[in-house]
Amino acid sequence: MSAPFSWIRPEPHGIHVVPANAWIDPARPADLALVTHGHADHARSGHDRTVATPETLAIMKLRYLTDTGAAPVGYGETLRLTGGVDATYLPAGHVLGSAQILLEHAGERVIVTGDYKRRADPTCPAFQVTPCDVFITEATFGLPVFTHPPIGEEIAKLLKARAANPERCVLVGAYALGKAQRVIAELRLAGYAEPIWLHGALERMCRLYEELGVDLGDLRLVGDAPRGALAGQIVMCPPSALNDRWSRRLPDPVTAMASGWMCVRQRARQRNVELPLVISDHADWNELTRTIEEVNPFESWITHGGEEALLRWCQLHQRKARALALVGYDDEDD
Ligand SMILES: [Zn+2]
Ligand SMILES: [Zn+2]
């Protein structure tokens, strides 16, 4: 008999599911890639076959302009791989299409979370707590100092800044996949029905979200705005455009940024952000530890961020855990 869980092997460039010769979120081209979600550090191009949810495959096609070898799998659907491995995709609550992958082999159950959060998100189904033996969890915000406020408070700040500055616009920097659409959807939930103005780089992903059934309301392009139309309006752009030449055409923008890292004052200052909005698509410290308690695995494998503190927390709570050293996973998506 082989050692427990020896069929699943964390390598620096991905998690290898040995009997199926499959890789989860591989950082280099693979014969068979099981992809958790569409962020660029997880979903790369160049695999022979890519198994992912239909939404993630649509996002990848938009980004890479190809869907060769795409194999869709819906939430809750189980795929039989070679070598007697079953793979089931479960909602991760991170961005549209994001999945945890449950792998079952020889009576053992392993879950790879990919990125996840536990807060409600109007743009994707909620994380599903599922029992398993090995829980491979991300830990982007794996420090006790990271506690994210309720999103309603941050959206209220944004609306207040808009109301207080009728001559200016509020310019919100947000990542093109996930964050931008979530902020827009939350503004709509809060009753904001005005047009929301987009930098061109956000347009295609917002349109794709709408095609996939996420209603974002009246969206317009900044390039199409008549003179003077942007005073008192909300404008969204990718973080890279916050301080570049593009933003100079806007009426004296109040610069905002929606990111989990905005709780670190230094990060807000680096980007000259006047209005930091702590909005994260990752689990914060309390969600990470609560999720480990709820899933209650035999072992936790920790990756993708603050491994040390979460490892220490597991040890203090008599939970078996180890830190993995995967490379190439950056917080494109914080
Ligand atoms: Zn990630
Ligand atoms: Zn992500």
mmCIF file of C-alpha atoms and ligand atoms in Angstrom:
data_model
loop_
_atom_site.group_PDB
_atom_site.id
_atom_site.type_symbol
_atom_site.label_atom_id
_atom_site.label_comp_id
_atom_site.label_asym_id
_atom_site.label_seq_id
_atom_site.Cartn_x
_atom_site.Cartn_y
_atom_site.Cartn_z
ATOM 1 C CA MET A 1 0.000 0.000 0.000
ATOM 2 C CA SER A 2 1.257 3.449 -0.807
ATOM 3 C CA ALA A 3 1.463 6.202 1.788
ATOM 4 C CA PRO A 4 -1.722 8.248 2.366
ATOM 5 C CA PHE A 5 -2.228 11.075 -0.143
ATOM 6 C CA SER A 6 0.952 10.162 -2.067
ATOM 7 C CA TRP A 7 -1.087 10.328 -5.283
ATOM 8 C CA ILE A 8 -1.358 14.093 -4.950
ATOM 9 C CA ARG A 9 1.956 15.883 -5.161
ATOM 10 C CA PRO A 10 2.542 19.615 -4.683
ATOM 11 C CA GLU A 11 5.280 20.700 -7.087
ATOM 12 C CA PRO A 12 6.611 24.254 -7.392
ATOM 13 C CA HIS A 13 4.654 24.905 -10.602
ATOM 14 C CA GLY A 14 1.368 23.285 -9.631
ATOM 15 C CA ILE A 15 -0.339 20.429 -7.854
ATOM 16 C CA HIS A 16 0.213 17.121 -9.626
ATOM 17 C CA VAL A 17 -2.578 14.541 -9.567
ATOM 18 C CA VAL A 18 -0.273 11.654 -10.325
ATOM 19 C CA PRO A 19 -2.531 8.744 -11.439
ATOM 20 C CA ALA A 20 -4.422 11.021 -13.846
ATOM 21 C CA ASN A 21 -1.300 12.883 -14.963
ATOM 22 C CA ALA A 22 -3.279 16.074 -14.391
ATOM 23 C CA TRP A 23 -2.115 19.382 -12.930
ATOM 24 C CA ILE A 24 -4.134 21.902 -10.983
ATOM 25 C CA ASP A 25 -3.586 25.533 -12.085
ATOM 26 C CA PRO A 26 -0.223 24.636 -13.625
ATOM 27 C CA ALA A 27 2.231 27.485 -14.170
ATOM 28 C CA ARG A 28 3.540 25.816 -17.332
ATOM 29 C CA PRO A 29 1.867 23.969 -20.215
ATOM 30 C CA ALA A 30 0.426 20.574 -19.253
ATOM 31 C CA ASP A 31 -1.319 17.713 -21.076
ATOM 32 C CA LEU A 32 -4.273 18.010 -18.732
ATOM 33 C CA ALA A 33 -4.886 21.149 -16.660
ATOM 34 C CA LEU A 34 -7.638 21.390 -14.048
ATOM 35 C CA VAL A 35 -8.172 25.129 -13.675
ATOM 36 C CA THR A 36 -9.892 26.632 -10.624
ATOM 37 C CA HIS A 37 -10.660 30.106 -12.031
ATOM 38 C CA GLY A 38 -9.822 32.679 -14.663
ATOM 39 C CA HIS A 39 -7.221 34.892 -12.947
ATOM 40 C CA ALA A 40 -4.009 34.926 -14.941
ATOM 41 C CA ASP A 41 -1.887 33.321 -12.222
ATOM 42 C CA HIS A 42 -4.174 30.259 -12.208
ATOM 43 C CA ALA A 43 -5.507 30.055 -15.756
ATOM 44 C CA ARG A 44 -2.672 29.997 -18.245
ATOM 45 C CA SER A 45 -2.826 29.217 -21.914
ATOM 46 C CA GLY A 46 -1.016 26.451 -23.776
ATOM 47 C CA HIS A 47 -2.431 23.280 -22.185
ATOM 48 C CA ASP A 48 -3.529 20.403 -24.418
ATOM 49 C CA ARG A 49 -6.726 19.996 -22.452
ATOM 50 C CA THR A 50 -8.227 22.404 -19.918
ATOM 51 C CA VAL A 51 -11.012 21.318 -17.588
ATOM 52 C CA ALA A 52 -12.870 24.205 -15.956
ATOM 53 C CA THR A 53 -16.371 25.563 -15.443
ATOM 54 C CA PRO A 54 -18.019 26.986 -18.592
ATOM 55 C CA GLU A 55 -17.685 30.503 -17.123
ATOM 56 C CA THR A 56 -13.960 30.102 -16.490
ATOM 57 C CA LEU A 57 -13.470 28.718 -19.998
ATOM 58 C CA ALA A 58 -15.344 31.715 -21.442
ATOM 59 C CA ILE A 59 -13.095 34.076 -19.428
ATOM 60 C CA MET A 60 -9.997 32.223 -20.666
ATOM 61 C CA LYS A 61 -11.207 32.427 -24.236
ATOM 62 C CA LEU A 62 -11.712 36.168 -23.892
ATOM 63 C CA ARG A 63 -8.186 36.560 -22.539
ATOM 64 C CA TYR A 64 -6.263 34.120 -24.709
ATOM 65 C CA LEU A 65 -8.447 34.260 -27.832
ATOM 66 C CA THR A 66 -8.505 30.473 -28.061
ATOM 67 C CA ASP A 67 -10.388 27.627 -26.439
ATOM 68 C CA THR A 68 -8.542 24.680 -27.933
ATOM 69 C CA GLY A 69 -8.931 21.613 -25.720
ATOM 70 C CA ALA A 70 -11.559 23.250 -23.503
ATOM 71 C CA ALA A 71 -13.549 20.712 -21.486
ATOM 72 C CA PRO A 72 -16.414 22.287 -19.512
ATOM 73 C CA VAL A 73 -17.591 20.872 -16.186
ATOM 74 C CA GLY A 74 -20.506 22.339 -14.238
ATOM 75 C CA TYR A 75 -20.675 22.845 -10.476
ATOM 76 C CA GLY A 76 -21.417 19.593 -8.707
ATOM 77 C CA GLU A 77 -20.595 17.535 -11.775
ATOM 78 C CA THR A 78 -18.083 14.710 -11.349
ATOM 79 C CA LEU A 79 -15.562 13.935 -14.034
ATOM 80 C CA ARG A 80 -13.881 10.545 -14.162
ATOM 81 C CA LEU A 81 -10.185 10.988 -14.996
ATOM 82 C CA THR A 82 -7.753 8.204 -15.866
ATOM 83 C CA GLY A 83 -6.081 6.298 -13.045
ATOM 84 C CA GLY A 84 -9.287 6.068 -11.012
ATOM 85 C CA VAL A 85 -9.468 9.735 -10.023
ATOM 86 C CA ASP A 86 -12.787 11.564 -9.780
ATOM 87 C CA ALA A 87 -12.812 15.357 -9.983
ATOM 88 C CA THR A 88 -15.804 17.411 -8.825
ATOM 89 C CA TYR A 89 -15.978 21.191 -9.213
ATOM 90 C CA LEU A 90 -17.611 23.080 -6.323
ATOM 91 C CA PRO A 91 -18.317 26.829 -5.946
ATOM 92 C CA ALA A 92 -15.480 28.841 -4.365
ATOM 93 C CA GLY A 93 -17.232 32.229 -4.132
ATOM 94 C CA HIS A 94 -14.159 34.059 -5.472
ATOM 95 C CA VAL A 95 -15.114 35.329 -8.961
ATOM 96 C CA LEU A 96 -17.561 34.225 -11.663
ATOM 97 C CA GLY A 97 -16.868 30.582 -12.532
ATOM 98 C CA SER A 98 -14.431 30.016 -9.663
ATOM 99 C CA ALA A 99 -14.300 26.484 -8.284
ATOM 100 C CA GLN A 100 -12.760 24.375 -5.582
ATOM 101 C CA ILE A 101 -11.729 21.032 -7.007
ATOM 102 C CA LEU A 102 -12.560 17.888 -5.024
ATOM 103 C CA LEU A 103 -10.381 14.936 -6.007
ATOM 104 C CA GLU A 104 -11.234 11.419 -4.928
ATOM 105 C CA HIS A 105 -8.946 8.430 -5.288
ATOM 106 C CA ALA A 106 -8.529 5.173 -3.377
ATOM 107 C CA GLY A 107 -11.047 6.276 -0.766
ATOM 108 C CA GLU A 108 -9.226 9.554 -0.059
ATOM 109 C CA ARG A 109 -10.690 12.998 -0.586
ATOM 110 C CA VAL A 110 -8.585 16.065 -1.345
ATOM 111 C CA ILE A 111 -9.918 19.568 -1.970
ATOM 112 C CA VAL A 112 -7.935 22.313 -3.673
ATOM 113 C CA THR A 113 -9.680 25.592 -2.923
ATOM 114 C CA GLY A 114 -8.003 27.786 -5.512
ATOM 115 C CA ASP A 115 -8.765 31.316 -4.327
ATOM 116 C CA TYR A 116 -11.916 31.668 -2.277
ATOM 117 C CA LYS A 117 -13.946 33.897 0.024
ATOM 118 C CA ARG A 118 -16.913 33.378 2.322
ATOM 119 C CA ARG A 119 -18.683 36.732 1.920
ATOM 120 C CA ALA A 120 -21.786 36.968 -0.231
ATOM 121 C CA ASP A 121 -21.012 38.100 -3.769
ATOM 122 C CA PRO A 122 -23.854 38.923 -6.187
ATOM 123 C CA THR A 123 -21.684 37.880 -9.139
ATOM 124 C CA CYS A 124 -21.023 34.242 -8.219
ATOM 125 C CA PRO A 125 -22.419 31.369 -6.142
ATOM 126 C CA ALA A 126 -21.255 31.023 -2.528
ATOM 127 C CA PHE A 127 -18.355 28.830 -1.338
ATOM 128 C CA GLN A 128 -19.604 25.384 -0.494
ATOM 129 C CA VAL A 129 -18.221 23.772 2.684
ATOM 130 C CA THR A 130 -17.407 20.164 1.785
ATOM 131 C CA PRO A 131 -15.803 17.533 4.003
ATOM 132 C CA CYS A 132 -12.442 16.104 2.936
ATOM 133 C CA ASP A 133 -9.249 14.492 4.252
ATOM 134 C CA VAL A 134 -6.762 16.985 2.846
ATOM 135 C CA PHE A 135 -7.756 20.628 2.451
ATOM 136 C CA ILE A 136 -5.352 22.592 0.264
ATOM 137 C CA THR A 137 -6.187 26.170 1.138
ATOM 138 C CA GLU A 138 -5.035 29.528 -0.123
ATOM 139 C CA ALA A 139 -3.807 32.012 2.504
ATOM 140 C CA THR A 140 -3.434 35.327 0.677
ATOM 141 C CA PHE A 141 -4.651 37.235 3.754
ATOM 142 C CA GLY A 142 -3.258 34.715 6.231
ATOM 143 C CA LEU A 143 -2.419 37.093 9.071
ATOM 144 C CA PRO A 144 -4.645 37.972 12.052
ATOM 145 C CA VAL A 145 -4.360 41.694 11.179
ATOM 146 C CA PHE A 146 -6.368 41.072 8.010
ATOM 147 C CA THR A 147 -10.048 41.422 8.758
ATOM 148 C CA HIS A 148 -12.117 42.802 5.930
ATOM 149 C CA PRO A 149 -15.068 45.073 6.779
ATOM 150 C CA PRO A 150 -18.575 44.301 5.458
ATOM 151 C CA ILE A 151 -18.744 45.371 1.822
ATOM 152 C CA GLY A 152 -21.869 47.452 2.514
ATOM 153 C CA GLU A 153 -19.762 49.860 4.605
ATOM 154 C CA GLU A 154 -17.246 50.323 1.803
ATOM 155 C CA ILE A 155 -19.950 50.850 -0.825
ATOM 156 C CA ALA A 156 -21.577 53.430 1.481
ATOM 157 C CA LYS A 157 -18.243 55.303 1.665
ATOM 158 C CA LEU A 158 -18.049 55.349 -2.096
ATOM 159 C CA LEU A 159 -21.602 56.690 -2.474
ATOM 160 C CA LYS A 160 -20.948 59.290 0.200
ATOM 161 C CA ALA A 161 -17.811 60.524 -1.563
ATOM 162 C CA ARG A 162 -19.789 60.841 -4.770
ATOM 163 C CA ALA A 163 -22.588 62.803 -3.111
ATOM 164 C CA ALA A 164 -20.110 65.116 -1.349
ATOM 165 C CA ASN A 165 -18.300 66.029 -4.578
ATOM 166 C CA PRO A 166 -20.814 67.035 -7.253
ATOM 167 C CA GLU A 167 -18.129 68.852 -9.280
ATOM 168 C CA ARG A 168 -15.710 65.934 -9.255
ATOM 169 C CA CYS A 169 -15.984 62.291 -10.270
ATOM 170 C CA VAL A 170 -15.066 59.298 -8.128
ATOM 171 C CA LEU A 171 -12.537 57.139 -9.962
ATOM 172 C CA VAL A 172 -12.440 53.568 -8.644
ATOM 173 C CA GLY A 173 -9.480 51.354 -9.493
ATOM 174 C CA ALA A 174 -10.492 47.694 -9.568
ATOM 175 C CA TYR A 175 -9.126 44.544 -11.175
ATOM 176 C CA ALA A 176 -10.710 43.763 -14.514
ATOM 177 C CA LEU A 177 -11.832 40.246 -13.612
ATOM 178 C CA GLY A 178 -14.071 39.944 -10.593
ATOM 179 C CA LYS A 179 -13.484 43.041 -8.507
ATOM 180 C CA ALA A 180 -14.814 45.552 -11.022
ATOM 181 C CA GLN A 181 -18.025 43.596 -11.609
ATOM 182 C CA ARG A 182 -18.550 42.933 -7.916
ATOM 183 C CA VAL A 183 -18.247 46.633 -7.047
ATOM 184 C CA ILE A 184 -20.706 47.498 -9.822
ATOM 185 C CA ALA A 185 -23.172 44.781 -8.736
ATOM 186 C CA GLU A 186 -22.926 45.929 -5.099
ATOM 187 C CA LEU A 187 -23.573 49.538 -6.128
ATOM 188 C CA ARG A 188 -26.715 48.306 -7.909
ATOM 189 C CA LEU A 189 -27.783 46.349 -4.824
ATOM 190 C CA ALA A 190 -27.358 49.553 -2.828
ATOM 191 C CA GLY A 191 -29.855 51.211 -5.176
ATOM 192 C CA TYR A 192 -27.418 53.154 -7.363
ATOM 193 C CA ALA A 193 -29.088 53.278 -10.790
ATOM 194 C CA GLU A 194 -27.031 56.000 -12.544
ATOM 195 C CA PRO A 195 -24.768 55.082 -15.443
ATOM 196 C CA ILE A 196 -21.383 53.717 -14.344
ATOM 197 C CA TRP A 197 -18.575 54.813 -16.617
ATOM 198 C CA LEU A 198 -15.881 52.368 -17.695
ATOM 199 C CA HIS A 199 -12.304 52.619 -18.840
ATOM 200 C CA GLY A 200 -12.074 50.681 -22.119
ATOM 201 C CA ALA A 201 -9.962 47.947 -20.498
ATOM 202 C CA LEU A 202 -12.894 46.888 -18.313
ATOM 203 C CA GLU A 203 -15.524 46.752 -21.027
ATOM 204 C CA ARG A 204 -15.127 43.278 -22.494
ATOM 205 C CA MET A 205 -15.075 41.474 -19.147
ATOM 206 C CA CYS A 206 -18.134 43.392 -17.937
ATOM 207 C CA ARG A 207 -19.965 42.494 -21.157
ATOM 208 C CA LEU A 208 -18.989 38.838 -20.721
ATOM 209 C CA TYR A 209 -20.342 38.850 -17.165
ATOM 210 C CA GLU A 210 -23.615 40.205 -18.543
ATOM 211 C CA GLU A 211 -23.715 37.548 -21.272
ATOM 212 C CA LEU A 212 -23.238 34.962 -18.533
ATOM 213 C CA GLY A 213 -26.231 36.309 -16.634
ATOM 214 C CA VAL A 214 -24.807 38.884 -14.196
ATOM 215 C CA ASP A 215 -26.811 42.106 -14.568
ATOM 216 C CA LEU A 216 -24.611 45.201 -14.148
ATOM 217 C CA GLY A 217 -27.104 47.891 -15.148
ATOM 218 C CA ASP A 218 -26.306 50.949 -17.275
ATOM 219 C CA LEU A 219 -22.614 50.817 -18.236
ATOM 220 C CA ARG A 220 -21.035 53.393 -20.526
ATOM 221 C CA LEU A 221 -17.579 54.073 -21.878
ATOM 222 C CA VAL A 222 -15.637 57.106 -20.657
ATOM 223 C CA GLY A 223 -14.555 57.641 -24.255
ATOM 224 C CA ASP A 224 -18.198 58.202 -25.237
ATOM 225 C CA ALA A 225 -18.957 60.705 -22.459
ATOM 226 C CA PRO A 226 -20.079 64.153 -23.635
ATOM 227 C CA ARG A 227 -18.105 67.100 -22.266
ATOM 228 C CA GLY A 228 -18.922 67.747 -18.622
ATOM 229 C CA ALA A 229 -20.966 64.564 -18.263
ATOM 230 C CA LEU A 230 -18.635 62.937 -15.736
ATOM 231 C CA ALA A 231 -18.968 65.457 -12.904
ATOM 232 C CA GLY A 232 -20.708 63.748 -10.000
ATOM 233 C CA GLN A 233 -20.347 60.332 -11.639
ATOM 234 C CA ILE A 234 -18.653 57.037 -10.737
ATOM 235 C CA VAL A 235 -15.901 55.931 -13.108
ATOM 236 C CA MET A 236 -14.177 52.525 -12.974
ATOM 237 C CA CYS A 237 -10.714 51.738 -14.298
ATOM 238 C CA PRO A 238 -8.013 49.101 -13.860
ATOM 239 C CA PRO A 239 -5.590 49.962 -11.009
ATOM 240 C CA SER A 240 -2.830 50.733 -13.525
ATOM 241 C CA ALA A 241 -4.871 53.618 -14.984
ATOM 242 C CA LEU A 242 -5.500 55.360 -11.639
ATOM 243 C CA ASN A 243 -2.532 57.689 -11.899
ATOM 244 C CA ASP A 244 -1.714 57.630 -15.582
ATOM 245 C CA ARG A 245 -2.356 60.167 -18.284
ATOM 246 C CA TRP A 246 -5.740 58.697 -19.102
ATOM 247 C CA SER A 247 -7.221 59.922 -15.803
ATOM 248 C CA ARG A 248 -6.250 63.551 -16.515
ATOM 249 C CA ARG A 249 -9.233 63.973 -18.806
ATOM 250 C CA LEU A 250 -11.568 63.343 -15.843
ATOM 251 C CA PRO A 251 -13.028 66.178 -13.734
ATOM 252 C CA ASP A 252 -10.664 66.339 -10.714
ATOM 253 C CA PRO A 253 -11.196 62.695 -9.716
ATOM 254 C CA VAL A 254 -11.498 61.504 -6.124
ATOM 255 C CA THR A 255 -9.122 58.544 -6.455
ATOM 256 C CA ALA A 256 -10.449 55.323 -4.918
ATOM 257 C CA MET A 257 -9.228 51.751 -5.065
ATOM 258 C CA ALA A 258 -11.104 48.548 -4.222
ATOM 259 C CA SER A 259 -8.707 45.939 -2.868
ATOM 260 C CA GLY A 260 -8.177 43.772 0.184
ATOM 261 C CA TRP A 261 -4.751 45.389 0.494
ATOM 262 C CA MET A 262 -6.277 48.806 1.067
ATOM 263 C CA CYS A 263 -6.303 47.976 4.773
ATOM 264 C CA VAL A 264 -2.530 48.491 4.599
ATOM 265 C CA ARG A 265 -2.081 52.260 4.688
ATOM 266 C CA GLN A 266 1.267 52.048 2.927
ATOM 267 C CA ARG A 267 -0.312 50.405 -0.123
ATOM 268 C CA ALA A 268 -2.959 53.105 -0.402
ATOM 269 C CA ARG A 269 -0.292 55.797 -0.170
ATOM 270 C CA GLN A 270 1.842 54.162 -2.876
ATOM 271 C CA ARG A 271 -1.017 54.496 -5.310
ATOM 272 C CA ASN A 272 -2.028 57.997 -4.173
ATOM 273 C CA VAL A 273 -5.406 56.642 -3.195
ATOM 274 C CA GLU A 274 -7.575 59.222 -1.490
ATOM 275 C CA LEU A 275 -10.415 56.813 -0.746
ATOM 276 C CA PRO A 276 -9.209 53.283 0.065
ATOM 277 C CA LEU A 277 -12.014 50.719 -0.170
ATOM 278 C CA VAL A 278 -11.213 47.468 1.622
ATOM 279 C CA ILE A 279 -13.004 45.070 -0.705
ATOM 280 C CA SER A 280 -11.446 41.642 -1.094
ATOM 281 C CA ASP A 281 -12.305 38.557 -3.112
ATOM 282 C CA HIS A 282 -10.187 36.429 -0.768
ATOM 283 C CA ALA A 283 -10.986 34.980 2.635
ATOM 284 C CA ASP A 284 -9.683 37.153 5.469
ATOM 285 C CA TRP A 285 -8.004 35.659 8.548
ATOM 286 C CA ASN A 286 -11.260 34.832 10.329
ATOM 287 C CA GLU A 287 -12.744 33.240 7.224
ATOM 288 C CA LEU A 288 -9.604 31.156 6.669
ATOM 289 C CA THR A 289 -9.601 29.754 10.190
ATOM 290 C CA ARG A 290 -13.395 29.313 10.330
ATOM 291 C CA THR A 291 -13.312 27.443 7.037
ATOM 292 C CA ILE A 292 -10.648 25.031 8.287
ATOM 293 C CA GLU A 293 -12.807 24.409 11.363
ATOM 294 C CA GLU A 294 -15.931 23.828 9.296
ATOM 295 C CA VAL A 295 -14.311 21.609 6.671
ATOM 296 C CA ASN A 296 -12.493 19.863 9.516
ATOM 297 C CA PRO A 297 -9.935 18.016 7.378
ATOM 298 C CA PHE A 298 -7.438 15.439 8.581
ATOM 299 C CA GLU A 299 -4.679 17.685 7.225
ATOM 300 C CA SER A 300 -4.483 21.234 5.858
ATOM 301 C CA TRP A 301 -1.947 22.173 3.217
ATOM 302 C CA ILE A 302 -1.417 25.911 3.060
ATOM 303 C CA THR A 303 -0.307 27.887 0.046
ATOM 304 C CA HIS A 304 -0.510 31.195 -1.727
ATOM 305 C CA GLY A 305 0.330 33.860 0.859
ATOM 306 C CA GLY A 306 0.577 33.905 4.656
ATOM 307 C CA GLU A 307 1.485 30.254 5.162
ATOM 308 C CA GLU A 308 3.460 30.735 8.378
ATOM 309 C CA ALA A 309 0.785 32.300 10.554
ATOM 310 C CA LEU A 310 -1.946 29.923 9.420
ATOM 311 C CA LEU A 311 0.384 26.968 9.955
ATOM 312 C CA ARG A 312 1.036 28.224 13.488
ATOM 313 C CA TRP A 313 -2.706 28.633 14.089
ATOM 314 C CA CYS A 314 -3.294 25.024 12.979
ATOM 315 C CA GLN A 315 -0.580 23.780 15.328
ATOM 316 C CA LEU A 316 -2.032 25.758 18.246
ATOM 317 C CA HIS A 317 -5.400 24.164 17.535
ATOM 318 C CA GLN A 318 -4.005 20.627 17.306
ATOM 319 C CA ARG A 319 -4.592 20.458 13.576
ATOM 320 C CA LYS A 320 -2.193 18.743 11.224
ATOM 321 C CA ALA A 321 -0.862 21.177 8.620
ATOM 322 C CA ARG A 322 2.008 21.878 6.269
ATOM 323 C CA ALA A 323 3.018 24.835 4.116
ATOM 324 C CA LEU A 324 3.499 24.316 0.389
ATOM 325 C CA ALA A 325 6.017 26.232 -1.682
ATOM 326 C CA LEU A 326 4.206 26.855 -4.934
ATOM 327 C CA VAL A 327 5.562 29.572 -7.174
ATOM 328 C CA GLY A 328 4.087 31.996 -9.633
ATOM 329 C CA TYR A 329 0.813 32.771 -7.907
ATOM 330 C CA ASP A 330 0.534 36.523 -7.505
ATOM 331 C CA ASP A 331 -2.309 38.586 -6.251
ATOM 332 C CA GLU A 332 -3.584 39.850 -9.570
ATOM 333 C CA ASP A 333 -6.990 39.506 -8.067
ATOM 334 C CA ASP A 334 -6.804 40.797 -4.517
HETATM 335 ZN ZN ZN B 1 -4.690 33.584 -6.876
HETATM 336 ZN ZN ZN B 2 -7.918 34.611 -8.013
#
